[in-house]
Amino acid sequence: MTDNFKPHILLVEDDKALAEWICDYLRLRHFDVTHTTRGDDAVELINDINPDVVLLDGMLPGLDGLDVCKQVRPHFSNGIIMITARDEEVDEVLGLEMGADDFLVKPIRARALLTRINLILKRQEQLKNLNLNQETQHDTQASSELSFGSLTVNQATQVVSLGGQILKVSSKEFELLWVLAKHAGEVISRERLVTELRGFDYDGFDRSIDIRISKLRKKLLDDASNPFRIKTVWGKGYLFVKDAW
């Protein structure tokens, strides 16, 4: 738990003395605590404040704890700890079926309460980090793949597919295709291609780019005599056509 982040706990408990003790105990340990005594109020509060953890008594006025859990679970993904006055398996089973994450039996022990809250917060943080990593991975994969109609060019795997068929292209051919596709719709000069692919200035005599273009056209089913997918713009360079696939 960092100094900047204070987890928000919603305590739903109608026992005044117990509620005051729990609120004081958690606030001293740097939690924000909101307290209500009624189950129906709890449903509104959960929807409004989206607490990090809910401490939910089983027997409440307005709406009992099981019904609160049942109502909010479809849209509330954070932790719910049920508090029950009876240490009976049926209560635990019903609570878990309604969506509770954990149970505490009265009388509440301070260290057990704190441990359960911290375990839930730790799981939620791990899940959040996992989701962020997956989103980052997805974004990275998406940024390394270009698609134009039936053509897909994936930089990460260096795979080119056309109409669902994987094409056999050399690494040099792939590098050239990737640069052209990355600048689709833009005329790229031979000088710029040589500089970007080989890292040195074009001397006016290098024809390796032209040879690779010719090979790519053949593999991409382009018309060699009148290319429409990778066009030659005389005196300027090459144009990868976006909508020709």
mmCIF file of C-alpha atoms in Angstrom:
data_model
loop_
_atom_site.group_PDB
_atom_site.id
_atom_site.type_symbol
_atom_site.label_atom_id
_atom_site.label_comp_id
_atom_site.label_asym_id
_atom_site.label_seq_id
_atom_site.Cartn_x
_atom_site.Cartn_y
_atom_site.Cartn_z
ATOM 1 C CA MET A 1 0.000 0.000 0.000
ATOM 2 C CA THR A 2 1.582 3.298 -1.032
ATOM 3 C CA ASP A 3 1.304 6.624 0.765
ATOM 4 C CA ASN A 4 -0.629 8.034 -2.173
ATOM 5 C CA PHE A 5 -3.279 5.340 -2.226
ATOM 6 C CA LYS A 6 -5.782 4.772 0.572
ATOM 7 C CA PRO A 7 -8.050 1.804 -0.153
ATOM 8 C CA HIS A 8 -11.717 2.594 0.292
ATOM 9 C CA ILE A 9 -13.648 0.211 2.537
ATOM 10 C CA LEU A 10 -17.444 0.159 2.726
ATOM 11 C CA LEU A 11 -18.602 -1.242 6.066
ATOM 12 C CA VAL A 12 -22.228 -2.404 6.173
ATOM 13 C CA GLU A 13 -22.933 -3.174 9.831
ATOM 14 C CA ASP A 14 -25.879 -2.271 12.090
ATOM 15 C CA ASP A 15 -24.116 -3.080 15.368
ATOM 16 C CA LYS A 16 -23.073 0.423 16.419
ATOM 17 C CA ALA A 17 -20.294 -0.549 18.827
ATOM 18 C CA LEU A 18 -18.745 -3.058 16.401
ATOM 19 C CA ALA A 19 -18.990 -0.611 13.498
ATOM 20 C CA GLU A 20 -17.263 2.160 15.469
ATOM 21 C CA TRP A 21 -14.440 -0.197 16.455
ATOM 22 C CA ILE A 22 -13.906 -1.419 12.865
ATOM 23 C CA CYS A 23 -13.979 2.134 11.460
ATOM 24 C CA ASP A 24 -11.462 3.402 14.029
ATOM 25 C CA TYR A 25 -9.190 0.387 13.568
ATOM 26 C CA LEU A 26 -9.088 0.651 9.759
ATOM 27 C CA ARG A 27 -8.709 4.424 9.672
ATOM 28 C CA LEU A 28 -5.686 4.182 11.957
ATOM 29 C CA ARG A 29 -4.213 1.831 9.340
ATOM 30 C CA HIS A 30 -4.691 4.337 6.510
ATOM 31 C CA PHE A 31 -7.934 3.101 5.012
ATOM 32 C CA ASP A 32 -10.797 5.347 3.922
ATOM 33 C CA VAL A 33 -13.971 3.966 5.478
ATOM 34 C CA THR A 34 -17.601 4.625 4.636
ATOM 35 C CA HIS A 35 -20.206 3.160 6.994
ATOM 36 C CA THR A 36 -23.876 2.392 6.581
ATOM 37 C CA THR A 37 -26.274 0.354 8.693
ATOM 38 C CA ARG A 38 -28.793 -0.676 6.025
ATOM 39 C CA GLY A 39 -28.611 -3.192 3.225
ATOM 40 C CA ASP A 40 -30.664 -1.160 0.746
ATOM 41 C CA ASP A 41 -28.395 1.857 1.321
ATOM 42 C CA ALA A 42 -25.398 -0.394 0.761
ATOM 43 C CA VAL A 43 -26.551 -1.262 -2.764
ATOM 44 C CA GLU A 44 -26.705 2.430 -3.683
ATOM 45 C CA LEU A 45 -23.334 3.162 -2.072
ATOM 46 C CA ILE A 46 -21.611 0.295 -3.867
ATOM 47 C CA ASN A 47 -22.963 1.590 -7.164
ATOM 48 C CA ASP A 48 -21.960 5.178 -6.363
ATOM 49 C CA ILE A 49 -18.497 4.877 -4.783
ATOM 50 C CA ASN A 50 -17.239 1.509 -6.109
ATOM 51 C CA PRO A 51 -15.318 0.656 -2.903
ATOM 52 C CA ASP A 52 -12.180 -1.484 -3.017
ATOM 53 C CA VAL A 53 -13.593 -3.892 -0.408
ATOM 54 C CA VAL A 54 -17.058 -4.302 1.112
ATOM 55 C CA LEU A 55 -17.424 -5.641 4.673
ATOM 56 C CA LEU A 56 -20.988 -6.909 4.635
ATOM 57 C CA ASP A 57 -22.950 -8.102 7.642
ATOM 58 C CA GLY A 58 -25.359 -10.942 6.979
ATOM 59 C CA MET A 59 -28.340 -9.667 8.994
ATOM 60 C CA LEU A 60 -29.282 -6.100 8.109
ATOM 61 C CA PRO A 61 -32.368 -3.896 8.058
ATOM 62 C CA GLY A 62 -33.757 -3.001 4.658
ATOM 63 C CA LEU A 63 -32.041 -5.843 2.782
ATOM 64 C CA ASP A 64 -30.004 -8.699 4.196
ATOM 65 C CA GLY A 65 -26.377 -9.251 3.263
ATOM 66 C CA LEU A 66 -27.018 -12.163 0.921
ATOM 67 C CA ASP A 67 -29.507 -10.136 -1.112
ATOM 68 C CA VAL A 68 -27.119 -7.174 -1.239
ATOM 69 C CA CYS A 69 -24.402 -9.463 -2.557
ATOM 70 C CA LYS A 70 -26.751 -10.984 -5.130
ATOM 71 C CA GLN A 71 -27.877 -7.580 -6.418
ATOM 72 C CA VAL A 72 -24.471 -5.952 -6.811
ATOM 73 C CA ARG A 73 -22.358 -8.893 -7.967
ATOM 74 C CA PRO A 74 -23.265 -8.724 -11.683
ATOM 75 C CA HIS A 75 -21.576 -5.312 -11.989
ATOM 76 C CA PHE A 76 -19.301 -5.038 -8.923
ATOM 77 C CA SER A 77 -15.993 -6.887 -9.319
ATOM 78 C CA ASN A 78 -14.129 -5.863 -6.156
ATOM 79 C CA GLY A 79 -13.925 -7.861 -2.940
ATOM 80 C CA ILE A 80 -16.838 -8.664 -0.642
ATOM 81 C CA ILE A 81 -16.207 -10.089 2.838
ATOM 82 C CA MET A 82 -19.328 -11.388 4.550
ATOM 83 C CA ILE A 83 -19.606 -10.986 8.310
ATOM 84 C CA THR A 84 -21.775 -13.558 10.048
ATOM 85 C CA ALA A 85 -22.766 -14.179 13.653
ATOM 86 C CA ARG A 86 -22.901 -17.947 13.143
ATOM 87 C CA ASP A 87 -20.057 -20.281 12.267
ATOM 88 C CA GLU A 88 -22.148 -22.582 10.095
ATOM 89 C CA GLU A 89 -21.262 -24.097 6.733
ATOM 90 C CA VAL A 90 -24.647 -23.272 5.211
ATOM 91 C CA ASP A 91 -24.030 -19.540 5.727
ATOM 92 C CA GLU A 92 -20.659 -19.772 4.015
ATOM 93 C CA VAL A 93 -22.016 -21.807 1.106
ATOM 94 C CA LEU A 94 -24.910 -19.387 0.532
ATOM 95 C CA GLY A 95 -22.587 -16.407 0.723
ATOM 96 C CA LEU A 96 -20.153 -17.876 -1.783
ATOM 97 C CA GLU A 97 -23.007 -18.740 -4.116
ATOM 98 C CA MET A 98 -24.166 -15.102 -3.960
ATOM 99 C CA GLY A 99 -20.638 -13.907 -4.814
ATOM 100 C CA ALA A 100 -18.820 -13.292 -1.526
ATOM 101 C CA ASP A 101 -15.030 -13.650 -1.641
ATOM 102 C CA ASP A 102 -14.397 -14.427 2.038
ATOM 103 C CA PHE A 103 -16.023 -14.831 5.460
ATOM 104 C CA LEU A 104 -15.487 -13.498 8.964
ATOM 105 C CA VAL A 105 -17.317 -14.883 11.977
ATOM 106 C CA LYS A 106 -18.176 -12.695 14.958
ATOM 107 C CA PRO A 107 -16.551 -11.814 17.278
ATOM 108 C CA ILE A 108 -14.202 -10.160 14.771
ATOM 109 C CA ARG A 109 -10.471 -10.468 15.453
ATOM 110 C CA ALA A 110 -8.486 -7.425 14.355
ATOM 111 C CA ARG A 111 -5.563 -9.221 12.719
ATOM 112 C CA ALA A 112 -7.852 -11.658 10.876
ATOM 113 C CA LEU A 113 -9.883 -8.724 9.523
ATOM 114 C CA LEU A 114 -6.789 -6.856 8.346
ATOM 115 C CA THR A 115 -5.249 -9.955 6.795
ATOM 116 C CA ARG A 116 -8.354 -10.783 4.785
ATOM 117 C CA ILE A 117 -8.693 -7.211 3.517
ATOM 118 C CA ASN A 118 -5.032 -7.067 2.479
ATOM 119 C CA LEU A 119 -5.212 -10.441 0.716
ATOM 120 C CA ILE A 120 -8.180 -9.273 -1.353
ATOM 121 C CA LEU A 121 -6.460 -5.977 -2.172
ATOM 122 C CA LYS A 122 -3.321 -7.872 -3.211
ATOM 123 C CA ARG A 123 -5.323 -10.175 -5.523
ATOM 124 C CA GLN A 124 -7.094 -7.198 -7.061
ATOM 125 C CA GLU A 125 -3.795 -5.425 -7.681
ATOM 126 C CA GLN A 126 -2.324 -8.547 -9.308
ATOM 127 C CA LEU A 127 -5.383 -8.894 -11.533
ATOM 128 C CA LYS A 128 -5.193 -5.220 -12.484
ATOM 129 C CA ASN A 129 -1.508 -5.565 -13.408
ATOM 130 C CA LEU A 130 -2.249 -8.703 -15.414
ATOM 131 C CA ASN A 131 -4.967 -6.928 -17.362
ATOM 132 C CA LEU A 132 -2.667 -3.961 -18.008
ATOM 133 C CA ASN A 133 0.073 -6.295 -19.247
ATOM 134 C CA GLN A 134 -2.373 -8.040 -21.555
ATOM 135 C CA GLU A 135 -3.582 -4.699 -22.924
ATOM 136 C CA THR A 136 -0.007 -3.565 -23.460
ATOM 137 C CA GLN A 137 0.834 -6.839 -25.185
ATOM 138 C CA HIS A 138 -2.245 -6.526 -27.375
ATOM 139 C CA ASP A 139 -1.352 -2.937 -28.274
ATOM 140 C CA THR A 140 2.209 -3.987 -29.088
ATOM 141 C CA GLN A 141 1.017 -6.852 -31.269
ATOM 142 C CA ALA A 142 -1.484 -4.585 -33.012
ATOM 143 C CA SER A 143 1.170 -1.948 -33.722
ATOM 144 C CA SER A 144 3.442 -4.588 -35.292
ATOM 145 C CA GLU A 145 0.782 -5.793 -37.739
ATOM 146 C CA LEU A 146 -0.579 -3.994 -40.787
ATOM 147 C CA SER A 147 -3.645 -5.145 -42.702
ATOM 148 C CA PHE A 148 -4.952 -4.035 -46.088
ATOM 149 C CA GLY A 149 -7.960 -6.026 -47.249
ATOM 150 C CA SER A 150 -6.705 -9.578 -47.823
ATOM 151 C CA LEU A 151 -3.069 -8.661 -47.123
ATOM 152 C CA THR A 152 -1.549 -8.895 -43.643
ATOM 153 C CA VAL A 153 2.042 -7.986 -42.819
ATOM 154 C CA ASN A 154 3.259 -8.858 -39.317
ATOM 155 C CA GLN A 155 6.566 -7.356 -38.272
ATOM 156 C CA ALA A 156 6.915 -9.399 -35.061
ATOM 157 C CA THR A 157 6.690 -12.749 -36.864
ATOM 158 C CA GLN A 158 7.816 -11.496 -40.296
ATOM 159 C CA VAL A 159 4.852 -13.311 -41.806
ATOM 160 C CA VAL A 160 3.065 -12.048 -44.923
ATOM 161 C CA SER A 161 -0.296 -13.515 -45.857
ATOM 162 C CA LEU A 162 -2.452 -12.782 -48.878
ATOM 163 C CA GLY A 163 -5.967 -14.145 -49.150
ATOM 164 C CA GLY A 164 -5.298 -16.414 -46.182
ATOM 165 C CA GLN A 165 -2.183 -17.916 -47.767
ATOM 166 C CA ILE A 166 1.238 -17.367 -46.186
ATOM 167 C CA LEU A 167 3.746 -16.106 -48.740
ATOM 168 C CA LYS A 168 7.390 -17.111 -48.860
ATOM 169 C CA VAL A 169 9.385 -13.884 -48.711
ATOM 170 C CA SER A 170 13.024 -13.356 -47.827
ATOM 171 C CA SER A 171 14.012 -11.185 -44.879
ATOM 172 C CA LYS A 172 15.196 -8.463 -47.283
ATOM 173 C CA GLU A 173 11.925 -8.588 -49.213
ATOM 174 C CA PHE A 174 9.989 -8.394 -45.946
ATOM 175 C CA GLU A 175 11.957 -5.357 -44.785
ATOM 176 C CA LEU A 176 11.164 -3.535 -48.008
ATOM 177 C CA LEU A 177 7.485 -4.507 -47.920
ATOM 178 C CA TRP A 178 7.166 -3.392 -44.288
ATOM 179 C CA VAL A 179 8.579 0.064 -45.044
ATOM 180 C CA LEU A 180 6.299 0.478 -48.064
ATOM 181 C CA ALA A 181 3.219 -0.760 -46.165
ATOM 182 C CA LYS A 182 4.047 1.425 -43.166
ATOM 183 C CA HIS A 183 3.922 4.418 -45.504
ATOM 184 C CA ALA A 184 0.923 3.199 -47.509
ATOM 185 C CA GLY A 185 -0.483 5.886 -49.791
ATOM 186 C CA GLU A 186 2.786 7.840 -49.722
ATOM 187 C CA VAL A 187 5.359 7.934 -52.516
ATOM 188 C CA ILE A 188 8.703 6.719 -51.122
ATOM 189 C CA SER A 189 11.831 7.602 -53.076
ATOM 190 C CA ARG A 190 14.465 4.991 -53.894
ATOM 191 C CA GLU A 191 16.968 7.124 -52.003
ATOM 192 C CA ARG A 192 14.816 7.066 -48.868
ATOM 193 C CA LEU A 193 14.275 3.311 -49.121
ATOM 194 C CA VAL A 194 17.992 2.609 -49.435
ATOM 195 C CA THR A 195 18.784 4.908 -46.504
ATOM 196 C CA GLU A 196 16.086 3.401 -44.279
ATOM 197 C CA LEU A 197 16.841 -0.215 -45.150
ATOM 198 C CA ARG A 198 20.626 -0.135 -45.352
ATOM 199 C CA GLY A 199 21.488 2.843 -43.228
ATOM 200 C CA PHE A 200 23.691 4.744 -45.683
ATOM 201 C CA ASP A 201 23.220 7.331 -48.398
ATOM 202 C CA TYR A 202 22.010 6.350 -51.839
ATOM 203 C CA ASP A 203 24.766 6.717 -54.463
ATOM 204 C CA GLY A 204 22.473 6.697 -57.490
ATOM 205 C CA PHE A 205 23.593 3.291 -58.769
ATOM 206 C CA ASP A 206 22.113 0.779 -56.320
ATOM 207 C CA ARG A 207 19.444 -1.315 -58.076
ATOM 208 C CA SER A 208 18.852 -3.886 -55.295
ATOM 209 C CA ILE A 209 15.630 -2.085 -54.336
ATOM 210 C CA ASP A 210 14.300 -2.456 -57.894
ATOM 211 C CA ILE A 211 15.082 -6.186 -57.886
ATOM 212 C CA ARG A 212 13.292 -6.699 -54.570
ATOM 213 C CA ILE A 213 10.303 -4.680 -55.795
ATOM 214 C CA SER A 214 10.091 -6.926 -58.852
ATOM 215 C CA LYS A 215 10.170 -10.083 -56.725
ATOM 216 C CA LEU A 216 7.571 -8.712 -54.310
ATOM 217 C CA ARG A 217 5.204 -7.815 -57.125
ATOM 218 C CA LYS A 218 5.337 -11.357 -58.428
ATOM 219 C CA LYS A 219 4.638 -12.865 -54.993
ATOM 220 C CA LEU A 220 1.875 -10.346 -54.278
ATOM 221 C CA LEU A 221 0.149 -11.164 -57.587
ATOM 222 C CA ASP A 222 0.781 -7.691 -58.932
ATOM 223 C CA ASP A 223 0.777 -7.048 -62.694
ATOM 224 C CA ALA A 224 4.439 -6.756 -63.730
ATOM 225 C CA SER A 225 3.630 -4.816 -66.915
ATOM 226 C CA ASN A 226 1.090 -2.512 -65.257
ATOM 227 C CA PRO A 227 1.495 -2.772 -61.460
ATOM 228 C CA PHE A 228 -1.488 -1.630 -59.420
ATOM 229 C CA ARG A 229 -0.450 -2.692 -55.918
ATOM 230 C CA ILE A 230 3.090 -1.377 -55.722
ATOM 231 C CA LYS A 231 3.182 1.353 -58.324
ATOM 232 C CA THR A 232 6.241 3.008 -59.841
ATOM 233 C CA VAL A 233 5.926 6.775 -59.852
ATOM 234 C CA TRP A 234 8.504 7.753 -62.453
ATOM 235 C CA GLY A 235 11.138 10.146 -61.218
ATOM 236 C CA LYS A 236 9.798 9.984 -57.647
ATOM 237 C CA GLY A 237 9.779 6.427 -56.289
ATOM 238 C CA TYR A 238 7.295 3.733 -55.282
ATOM 239 C CA LEU A 239 3.732 3.880 -53.999
ATOM 240 C CA PHE A 240 2.095 1.133 -51.913
ATOM 241 C CA VAL A 241 -1.619 1.374 -52.774
ATOM 242 C CA LYS A 242 -3.859 1.002 -49.711
ATOM 243 C CA ASP A 243 -7.046 -0.186 -51.385
ATOM 244 C CA ALA A 244 -5.587 -2.587 -53.961
ATOM 245 C CA TRP A 245 -5.806 -5.713 -51.790
#
